[in-house]
Amino acid sequence: MADTSTQSIQVHAPLARVAAVICDFPRYPEWAESIKKVEVLEEYEDGYAAQVRFQIDATVLVDEYTLEYAYADDLSRIEWHLVEPSKTQRSQDGSYDLVENADGSTTVTYTLAVDLAIGMLGMFRRKAEKMIMDTALKELKRRVESLPAT
């Protein structure tokens, strides 16, 4: 059974720029260290990715899996789920919730629930989840804030 973890970070950029980085899946290997290859398999009519295949190598965890995405009309929520089990995951459900702040920054809340196909003690799993989420949010923040303002 998957436990749900949630973390937030403030990104000094408008919601639209944060959402654009999140939705630019082919560029993930440029800034997300553990993601080695990304392939958009299907798109919606509006051009947003519907299904995306990821290859990851996080040293202790190597996997390939496909996620299906759904988007709020204003991109304030981007959510996904695992299409079919992979060698290390039985299920994965996640989301980014984006809230634009009065100062022009965006609060990004990352929620993730993963049911691993491999055994792992609870305390180690929680520590791994925290590390994965910390890294993902910090890498996203660094990438968005490094882009020129438009």
PDB file of C-alpha atoms in Angstrom:
ATOM      1  CA  MET A   1       0.000   0.000   0.000  1.00  0.00           C
ATOM      2  CA  ALA A   2       1.287   3.443  -0.920  1.00  0.00           C
ATOM      3  CA  ASP A   3       1.781   6.151   1.681  1.00  0.00           C
ATOM      4  CA  THR A   4       1.308   9.722   0.503  1.00  0.00           C
ATOM      5  CA  SER A   5       4.024  12.317   1.067  1.00  0.00           C
ATOM      6  CA  THR A   6       3.722  16.062   0.468  1.00  0.00           C
ATOM      7  CA  GLN A   7       6.301  18.847   0.373  1.00  0.00           C
ATOM      8  CA  SER A   8       6.242  22.462  -0.793  1.00  0.00           C
ATOM      9  CA  ILE A   9       8.777  24.996  -2.018  1.00  0.00           C
ATOM     10  CA  GLN A  10       8.596  28.640  -3.062  1.00  0.00           C
ATOM     11  CA  VAL A  11       9.900  29.353  -6.573  1.00  0.00           C
ATOM     12  CA  HIS A  12      10.741  32.942  -7.470  1.00  0.00           C
ATOM     13  CA  ALA A  13       8.904  32.920 -10.801  1.00  0.00           C
ATOM     14  CA  PRO A  14       5.314  33.237 -12.005  1.00  0.00           C
ATOM     15  CA  LEU A  15       3.062  30.190 -12.177  1.00  0.00           C
ATOM     16  CA  ALA A  16       3.165  30.114 -15.991  1.00  0.00           C
ATOM     17  CA  ARG A  17       6.962  29.749 -16.039  1.00  0.00           C
ATOM     18  CA  VAL A  18       6.916  27.008 -13.388  1.00  0.00           C
ATOM     19  CA  ALA A  19       4.186  25.114 -15.262  1.00  0.00           C
ATOM     20  CA  ALA A  20       6.099  25.473 -18.543  1.00  0.00           C
ATOM     21  CA  VAL A  21       9.171  23.791 -17.023  1.00  0.00           C
ATOM     22  CA  ILE A  22       7.082  20.990 -15.478  1.00  0.00           C
ATOM     23  CA  CYS A  23       5.327  20.353 -18.807  1.00  0.00           C
ATOM     24  CA  ASP A  24       8.530  20.364 -20.897  1.00  0.00           C
ATOM     25  CA  PHE A  25       9.196  16.656 -20.365  1.00  0.00           C
ATOM     26  CA  PRO A  26      11.844  16.142 -23.095  1.00  0.00           C
ATOM     27  CA  ARG A  27      14.124  18.594 -21.263  1.00  0.00           C
ATOM     28  CA  TYR A  28      13.980  16.823 -17.872  1.00  0.00           C
ATOM     29  CA  PRO A  29      17.331  15.035 -18.453  1.00  0.00           C
ATOM     30  CA  GLU A  30      18.954  18.504 -18.708  1.00  0.00           C
ATOM     31  CA  TRP A  31      18.097  19.399 -15.120  1.00  0.00           C
ATOM     32  CA  ALA A  32      16.765  16.360 -13.227  1.00  0.00           C
ATOM     33  CA  GLU A  33      19.857  14.355 -12.339  1.00  0.00           C
ATOM     34  CA  SER A  34      18.301  10.880 -12.031  1.00  0.00           C
ATOM     35  CA  ILE A  35      16.225  11.130 -15.217  1.00  0.00           C
ATOM     36  CA  LYS A  36      18.256   9.772 -18.108  1.00  0.00           C
ATOM     37  CA  LYS A  37      15.695   9.661 -20.924  1.00  0.00           C
ATOM     38  CA  VAL A  38      12.153  10.919 -21.496  1.00  0.00           C
ATOM     39  CA  GLU A  39       9.836  10.150 -24.393  1.00  0.00           C
ATOM     40  CA  VAL A  40       6.404  11.693 -24.910  1.00  0.00           C
ATOM     41  CA  LEU A  41       4.282   8.789 -26.175  1.00  0.00           C
ATOM     42  CA  GLU A  42       0.925  10.542 -26.591  1.00  0.00           C
ATOM     43  CA  GLU A  43      -0.318  14.126 -26.592  1.00  0.00           C
ATOM     44  CA  TYR A  44      -3.706  15.703 -26.061  1.00  0.00           C
ATOM     45  CA  GLU A  45      -5.201  17.869 -28.806  1.00  0.00           C
ATOM     46  CA  ASP A  46      -3.876  20.985 -27.043  1.00  0.00           C
ATOM     47  CA  GLY A  47      -0.294  19.686 -27.308  1.00  0.00           C
ATOM     48  CA  TYR A  48       0.206  18.777 -23.659  1.00  0.00           C
ATOM     49  CA  ALA A  49       1.700  15.354 -22.977  1.00  0.00           C
ATOM     50  CA  ALA A  50      -0.810  12.633 -22.165  1.00  0.00           C
ATOM     51  CA  GLN A  51       1.610   9.720 -21.653  1.00  0.00           C
ATOM     52  CA  VAL A  52       5.320   9.986 -20.952  1.00  0.00           C
ATOM     53  CA  ARG A  53       7.921   7.232 -20.596  1.00  0.00           C
ATOM     54  CA  PHE A  54      10.790   7.851 -18.174  1.00  0.00           C
ATOM     55  CA  GLN A  55      14.103   6.067 -17.736  1.00  0.00           C
ATOM     56  CA  ILE A  56      15.686   6.794 -14.362  1.00  0.00           C
ATOM     57  CA  ASP A  57      18.959   5.865 -12.749  1.00  0.00           C
ATOM     58  CA  ALA A  58      19.090   6.965  -9.126  1.00  0.00           C
ATOM     59  CA  THR A  59      22.050   4.675  -8.335  1.00  0.00           C
ATOM     60  CA  VAL A  60      20.116   2.414  -5.965  1.00  0.00           C
ATOM     61  CA  LEU A  61      17.016   2.502  -8.161  1.00  0.00           C
ATOM     62  CA  VAL A  62      17.025   1.975 -11.920  1.00  0.00           C
ATOM     63  CA  ASP A  63      13.651   1.820 -13.659  1.00  0.00           C
ATOM     64  CA  GLU A  64      11.632   2.576 -16.770  1.00  0.00           C
ATOM     65  CA  TYR A  65       7.968   3.490 -16.444  1.00  0.00           C
ATOM     66  CA  THR A  66       5.121   5.355 -18.163  1.00  0.00           C
ATOM     67  CA  LEU A  67       2.991   8.028 -16.514  1.00  0.00           C
ATOM     68  CA  GLU A  68      -0.341   9.403 -17.712  1.00  0.00           C
ATOM     69  CA  TYR A  69      -0.902  13.121 -17.078  1.00  0.00           C
ATOM     70  CA  ALA A  70      -3.927  15.357 -16.549  1.00  0.00           C
ATOM     71  CA  TYR A  71      -3.915  19.160 -16.274  1.00  0.00           C
ATOM     72  CA  ALA A  72      -6.131  21.850 -14.775  1.00  0.00           C
ATOM     73  CA  ASP A  73      -7.195  24.384 -17.417  1.00  0.00           C
ATOM     74  CA  ASP A  74      -5.044  27.089 -15.766  1.00  0.00           C
ATOM     75  CA  LEU A  75      -2.164  24.628 -15.082  1.00  0.00           C
ATOM     76  CA  SER A  76      -2.510  25.201 -11.343  1.00  0.00           C
ATOM     77  CA  ARG A  77      -2.600  21.399 -10.963  1.00  0.00           C
ATOM     78  CA  ILE A  78      -0.661  18.818 -12.925  1.00  0.00           C
ATOM     79  CA  GLU A  79      -1.300  15.245 -11.857  1.00  0.00           C
ATOM     80  CA  TRP A  80      -0.223  11.807 -12.975  1.00  0.00           C
ATOM     81  CA  HIS A  81      -0.509   8.073 -12.386  1.00  0.00           C
ATOM     82  CA  LEU A  82       1.506   5.034 -13.377  1.00  0.00           C
ATOM     83  CA  VAL A  83       0.027   3.417 -16.505  1.00  0.00           C
ATOM     84  CA  GLU A  84       1.185  -0.107 -15.617  1.00  0.00           C
ATOM     85  CA  PRO A  85       3.478  -1.613 -13.002  1.00  0.00           C
ATOM     86  CA  SER A  86       7.220  -1.390 -13.616  1.00  0.00           C
ATOM     87  CA  LYS A  87      10.023  -3.528 -12.224  1.00  0.00           C
ATOM     88  CA  THR A  88      10.207  -1.404  -9.048  1.00  0.00           C
ATOM     89  CA  GLN A  89       6.735   0.195  -8.742  1.00  0.00           C
ATOM     90  CA  ARG A  90       3.269  -1.292  -8.422  1.00  0.00           C
ATOM     91  CA  SER A  91       1.637   2.133  -8.502  1.00  0.00           C
ATOM     92  CA  GLN A  92       2.501   5.823  -8.509  1.00  0.00           C
ATOM     93  CA  ASP A  93       0.153   8.764  -8.150  1.00  0.00           C
ATOM     94  CA  GLY A  94       1.368  12.314  -7.882  1.00  0.00           C
ATOM     95  CA  SER A  95       0.645  15.947  -8.467  1.00  0.00           C
ATOM     96  CA  TYR A  96       2.086  19.419  -8.540  1.00  0.00           C
ATOM     97  CA  ASP A  97      -0.241  22.095  -7.155  1.00  0.00           C
ATOM     98  CA  LEU A  98       0.853  25.617  -8.100  1.00  0.00           C
ATOM     99  CA  VAL A  99      -0.300  28.750  -6.290  1.00  0.00           C
ATOM    100  CA  GLU A 100       0.851  32.147  -7.527  1.00  0.00           C
ATOM    101  CA  ASN A 101       1.687  34.477  -4.652  1.00  0.00           C
ATOM    102  CA  ALA A 102       1.132  38.255  -4.448  1.00  0.00           C
ATOM    103  CA  ASP A 103       4.899  38.868  -4.801  1.00  0.00           C
ATOM    104  CA  GLY A 104       5.013  37.062  -8.176  1.00  0.00           C
ATOM    105  CA  SER A 105       6.524  33.867  -6.780  1.00  0.00           C
ATOM    106  CA  THR A 106       4.813  30.479  -6.947  1.00  0.00           C
ATOM    107  CA  THR A 107       4.338  27.951  -4.170  1.00  0.00           C
ATOM    108  CA  VAL A 108       4.752  24.444  -5.573  1.00  0.00           C
ATOM    109  CA  THR A 109       3.283  21.584  -3.562  1.00  0.00           C
ATOM    110  CA  TYR A 110       4.441  18.138  -4.650  1.00  0.00           C
ATOM    111  CA  THR A 111       2.370  15.144  -3.550  1.00  0.00           C
ATOM    112  CA  LEU A 112       3.543  11.617  -4.255  1.00  0.00           C
ATOM    113  CA  ALA A 113       2.271   8.138  -3.426  1.00  0.00           C
ATOM    114  CA  VAL A 114       4.363   5.195  -4.624  1.00  0.00           C
ATOM    115  CA  ASP A 115       3.726   1.521  -3.935  1.00  0.00           C
ATOM    116  CA  LEU A 116       7.063  -0.205  -4.434  1.00  0.00           C
ATOM    117  CA  ALA A 117       7.315  -3.692  -5.918  1.00  0.00           C
ATOM    118  CA  ILE A 118      10.488  -4.216  -3.901  1.00  0.00           C
ATOM    119  CA  GLY A 119      10.580  -4.650  -0.151  1.00  0.00           C
ATOM    120  CA  MET A 120      11.829  -1.749   1.936  1.00  0.00           C
ATOM    121  CA  LEU A 121      11.514  -1.064   5.650  1.00  0.00           C
ATOM    122  CA  GLY A 122       9.122   1.765   6.453  1.00  0.00           C
ATOM    123  CA  MET A 123      11.717   4.119   7.916  1.00  0.00           C
ATOM    124  CA  PHE A 124      14.031   3.642   4.919  1.00  0.00           C
ATOM    125  CA  ARG A 125      11.145   4.157   2.495  1.00  0.00           C
ATOM    126  CA  ARG A 126      10.124   7.395   4.216  1.00  0.00           C
ATOM    127  CA  LYS A 127      13.724   8.628   4.144  1.00  0.00           C
ATOM    128  CA  ALA A 128      13.982   7.745   0.429  1.00  0.00           C
ATOM    129  CA  GLU A 129      10.666   9.512  -0.311  1.00  0.00           C
ATOM    130  CA  LYS A 130      11.843  12.643   1.497  1.00  0.00           C
ATOM    131  CA  MET A 131      15.130  12.627  -0.409  1.00  0.00           C
ATOM    132  CA  ILE A 132      13.364  12.103  -3.767  1.00  0.00           C
ATOM    133  CA  MET A 133      10.887  14.912  -3.091  1.00  0.00           C
ATOM    134  CA  ASP A 134      13.548  17.301  -1.729  1.00  0.00           C
ATOM    135  CA  THR A 135      15.718  16.688  -4.780  1.00  0.00           C
ATOM    136  CA  ALA A 136      12.834  17.011  -7.253  1.00  0.00           C
ATOM    137  CA  LEU A 137      11.636  20.307  -5.772  1.00  0.00           C
ATOM    138  CA  LYS A 138      15.142  21.794  -5.470  1.00  0.00           C
ATOM    139  CA  GLU A 139      16.011  20.786  -9.049  1.00  0.00           C
ATOM    140  CA  LEU A 140      12.728  22.262 -10.313  1.00  0.00           C
ATOM    141  CA  LYS A 141      13.338  25.509  -8.400  1.00  0.00           C
ATOM    142  CA  ARG A 142      16.916  25.774  -9.681  1.00  0.00           C
ATOM    143  CA  ARG A 143      15.819  25.142 -13.289  1.00  0.00           C
ATOM    144  CA  VAL A 144      12.920  27.641 -13.231  1.00  0.00           C
ATOM    145  CA  GLU A 145      14.922  30.361 -11.485  1.00  0.00           C
ATOM    146  CA  SER A 146      17.848  29.928 -13.901  1.00  0.00           C
ATOM    147  CA  LEU A 147      15.672  30.715 -16.932  1.00  0.00           C
ATOM    148  CA  PRO A 148      15.559  34.295 -18.180  1.00  0.00           C
ATOM    149  CA  ALA A 149      12.418  36.219 -17.266  1.00  0.00           C
ATOM    150  CA  THR A 150      10.204  36.796 -20.264  1.00  0.00           C
TER     151      THR A 150
END
